[in-house]
Amino acid sequence: MAAIEVGRVCIKTMGREAGKICVIVDVIDKNFVLIDGNVKRRRCNIKHIEPTEKKVDIKKGASTEEVKLALDAAGLLK
């Protein structure tokens, strides 16, 4: 399984945004991360995301704009 870390590209598995691509922007604690990308920026339980092998180069706490640019550069924005 891929590590839960800043920059890790994930697929949301729960909630209204299930199936959408997101990126971990910050690790809050062992259960929660801050996600952004094709989803609304929010705190998310790590049980509700599926990490992929892909990773984008962003710094901790990157802005929504920086996340979108990194996803676009990696060819992950639809």
XYZ file of N, CA and C in Angstrom:
234
model
N 0.844 -1.196 0.000
C 0.000 0.000 0.000
C 0.887 1.255 0.000
N 0.454 2.252 -0.741
C 1.195 3.511 -0.828
C 1.112 4.261 0.505
N 2.149 5.002 0.807
C 2.219 5.739 2.074
C 1.294 6.953 2.077
N 0.804 7.273 3.270
C 0.012 8.489 3.455
C 1.021 9.606 3.713
N 1.215 10.493 2.724
C 2.201 11.564 2.847
C 1.788 12.749 1.991
N 2.372 13.900 2.256
C 2.081 15.109 1.492
C 2.467 14.882 0.026
N 1.527 15.205 -0.871
C 1.778 15.042 -2.299
C 1.244 13.738 -2.879
N 0.816 12.825 -2.025
C 0.294 11.541 -2.510
C -1.050 11.761 -3.197
N -1.194 11.225 -4.393
C -2.456 11.318 -5.138
C -3.345 10.170 -4.657
N -4.589 10.487 -4.333
C -5.534 9.495 -3.810
C -6.856 9.569 -4.557
N -7.648 8.531 -4.396
C -9.019 8.507 -4.912
C -9.935 8.519 -3.696
N -10.883 9.428 -3.681
C -11.854 9.502 -2.588
C -12.797 8.307 -2.723
N -13.028 7.551 -1.642
C -13.871 6.352 -1.714
C -15.229 6.512 -1.034
N -15.382 7.566 -0.239
C -16.638 7.759 0.494
C -17.185 9.153 0.248
N -18.464 9.317 0.506
C -19.086 10.639 0.445
C -19.483 11.042 -0.969
N -19.967 12.263 -1.091
C -20.485 12.747 -2.381
C -19.384 12.912 -3.416
N -18.127 12.988 -2.974
C -17.013 13.162 -3.914
C -16.313 11.839 -4.222
N -16.944 10.723 -3.878
C -16.355 9.396 -4.123
C -15.993 9.236 -5.595
N -14.803 8.689 -5.836
C -14.333 8.467 -7.198
C -13.499 9.601 -7.756
N -13.459 10.724 -7.056
C -12.690 11.874 -7.544
C -11.242 11.814 -7.063
N -10.367 12.449 -7.841
C -8.944 12.481 -7.515
C -8.669 13.617 -6.531
N -7.853 13.317 -5.530
C -7.447 14.343 -4.569
C -5.970 14.147 -4.227
N -5.395 15.147 -3.608
C -3.992 15.105 -3.210
C -3.912 15.433 -1.725
N -3.064 14.715 -1.004
C -2.859 15.017 0.413
C -1.988 16.266 0.520
N -2.523 17.297 1.165
C -1.825 18.571 1.315
C -1.138 18.641 2.682
N -1.731 17.979 3.678
C -1.148 17.977 5.018
C -1.630 16.736 5.763
N -0.784 16.199 6.626
C -1.168 15.072 7.478
C -1.466 15.671 8.851
N -2.734 15.566 9.283
C -3.158 16.182 10.543
C -2.756 15.296 11.726
N -3.157 14.025 11.677
C -2.746 13.050 12.692
C -2.848 11.662 12.063
N -2.838 10.606 12.884
C -2.820 9.260 12.298
C -4.132 8.873 11.615
N -5.203 9.626 11.857
C -6.493 9.307 11.243
C -6.959 10.299 10.186
N -6.441 11.519 10.215
C -6.955 12.556 9.323
C -5.872 13.235 8.502
N -6.255 13.594 7.260
C -5.376 14.351 6.367
C -6.179 15.507 5.782
N -5.469 16.498 5.260
C -6.103 17.608 4.554
C -5.951 17.303 3.071
N -7.078 17.257 2.345
C -7.023 16.942 0.916
C -7.496 18.130 0.091
N -7.089 18.134 -1.174
C -7.473 19.179 -2.112
C -7.324 18.587 -3.511
N -7.737 19.315 -4.515
C -7.618 18.838 -5.897
C -8.946 18.938 -6.605
N -9.450 17.798 -7.103
C -10.754 17.771 -7.773
C -11.885 17.670 -6.756
N -11.555 17.893 -5.483
C -12.541 17.883 -4.399
C -12.414 19.195 -3.640
N -13.422 19.496 -2.820
C -13.349 20.687 -1.982
C -12.254 20.456 -0.929
N -11.447 21.487 -0.668
C -10.370 21.366 0.328
C -11.001 21.077 1.681
N -10.610 19.966 2.297
C -11.227 19.576 3.557
C -10.376 18.563 4.318
N -10.727 18.409 5.582
C -10.131 17.369 6.410
C -10.831 16.070 6.028
N -10.076 15.001 5.924
C -10.664 13.736 5.491
C -10.077 12.585 6.301
N -10.938 11.660 6.685
C -10.492 10.450 7.376
C -9.698 9.613 6.372
N -8.544 9.086 6.778
C -7.733 8.304 5.835
C -8.436 7.014 5.404
N -9.472 6.595 6.152
C -10.244 5.410 5.746
C -11.132 5.717 4.542
N -11.303 7.000 4.218
C -12.178 7.412 3.120
C -11.424 7.742 1.842
N -10.113 7.471 1.821
C -9.331 7.690 0.595
C -8.516 6.446 0.275
N -8.231 6.268 -0.997
C -7.428 5.137 -1.475
C -6.165 5.715 -2.106
N -5.005 5.599 -1.431
C -3.772 6.154 -2.008
C -3.377 5.413 -3.289
N -2.862 6.146 -4.272
C -2.374 5.524 -5.505
C -0.851 5.519 -5.459
N -0.231 4.958 -6.475
C 1.233 4.953 -6.550
C 1.770 6.316 -6.973
N 0.895 7.172 -7.503
C 1.334 8.479 -8.017
C 1.557 9.478 -6.900
N 2.496 10.391 -7.146
C 2.801 11.440 -6.175
C 3.130 12.704 -6.953
N 2.629 13.854 -6.477
C 2.955 15.132 -7.120
C 3.862 15.914 -6.181
N 4.634 16.804 -6.757
C 5.615 17.561 -5.992
C 5.009 18.863 -5.465
N 4.460 18.805 -4.251
C 3.917 20.003 -3.609
C 4.491 20.088 -2.199
N 4.484 21.292 -1.653
C 4.953 21.439 -0.276
C 3.764 21.322 0.675
N 4.056 21.035 1.930
C 3.022 20.916 2.954
C 2.211 22.207 3.014
N 0.891 22.085 2.992
C 0.028 23.257 3.082
C -0.099 24.036 1.783
N 0.238 23.417 0.656
C 0.162 24.093 -0.652
C -1.251 24.612 -0.901
N -1.343 25.721 -1.637
C -2.655 26.308 -1.935
C -3.407 25.450 -2.947
N -4.706 25.690 -3.053
C -5.544 24.971 -4.015
C -4.994 25.152 -5.424
N -4.557 26.377 -5.724
C -4.008 26.669 -7.051
C -2.748 25.842 -7.332
N -1.862 25.751 -6.335
C -0.629 24.959 -6.484
C -0.942 23.475 -6.699
N -1.946 22.985 -5.979
C -2.345 21.579 -6.113
C -2.882 21.320 -7.522
N -3.750 22.218 -8.006
C -4.322 22.060 -9.352
C -3.220 22.095 -10.414
N -2.240 23.002 -10.256
C -1.132 23.088 -11.211
C -0.307 21.797 -11.206
N -0.047 21.255 -10.015
C 0.726 20.012 -9.902
C -0.027 18.845 -10.532
N -1.346 18.772 -10.315
C -2.165 17.712 -10.922
C -2.172 17.849 -12.439
N -2.292 19.088 -12.918
C -2.303 19.347 -14.352
C -0.959 18.937 -14.976
N 0.131 19.302 -14.320
C 1.475 18.962 -14.805
C 1.671 17.437 -14.876
N 1.046 16.721 -13.951
C 1.154 15.268 -13.931
C 0.128 14.614 -14.861
N -0.698 15.430 -15.521
C -1.712 14.913 -16.456
C -2.856 14.213 -15.764
N -3.167 14.622 -14.525
C -4.225 13.958 -13.761
C -5.530 14.732 -13.679
N -5.569 15.931 -14.275
C -6.822 16.685 -14.282
C -7.614 16.300 -15.534
N -8.900 16.078 -15.346
C -9.748 15.690 -16.483
C -10.297 16.936 -17.150
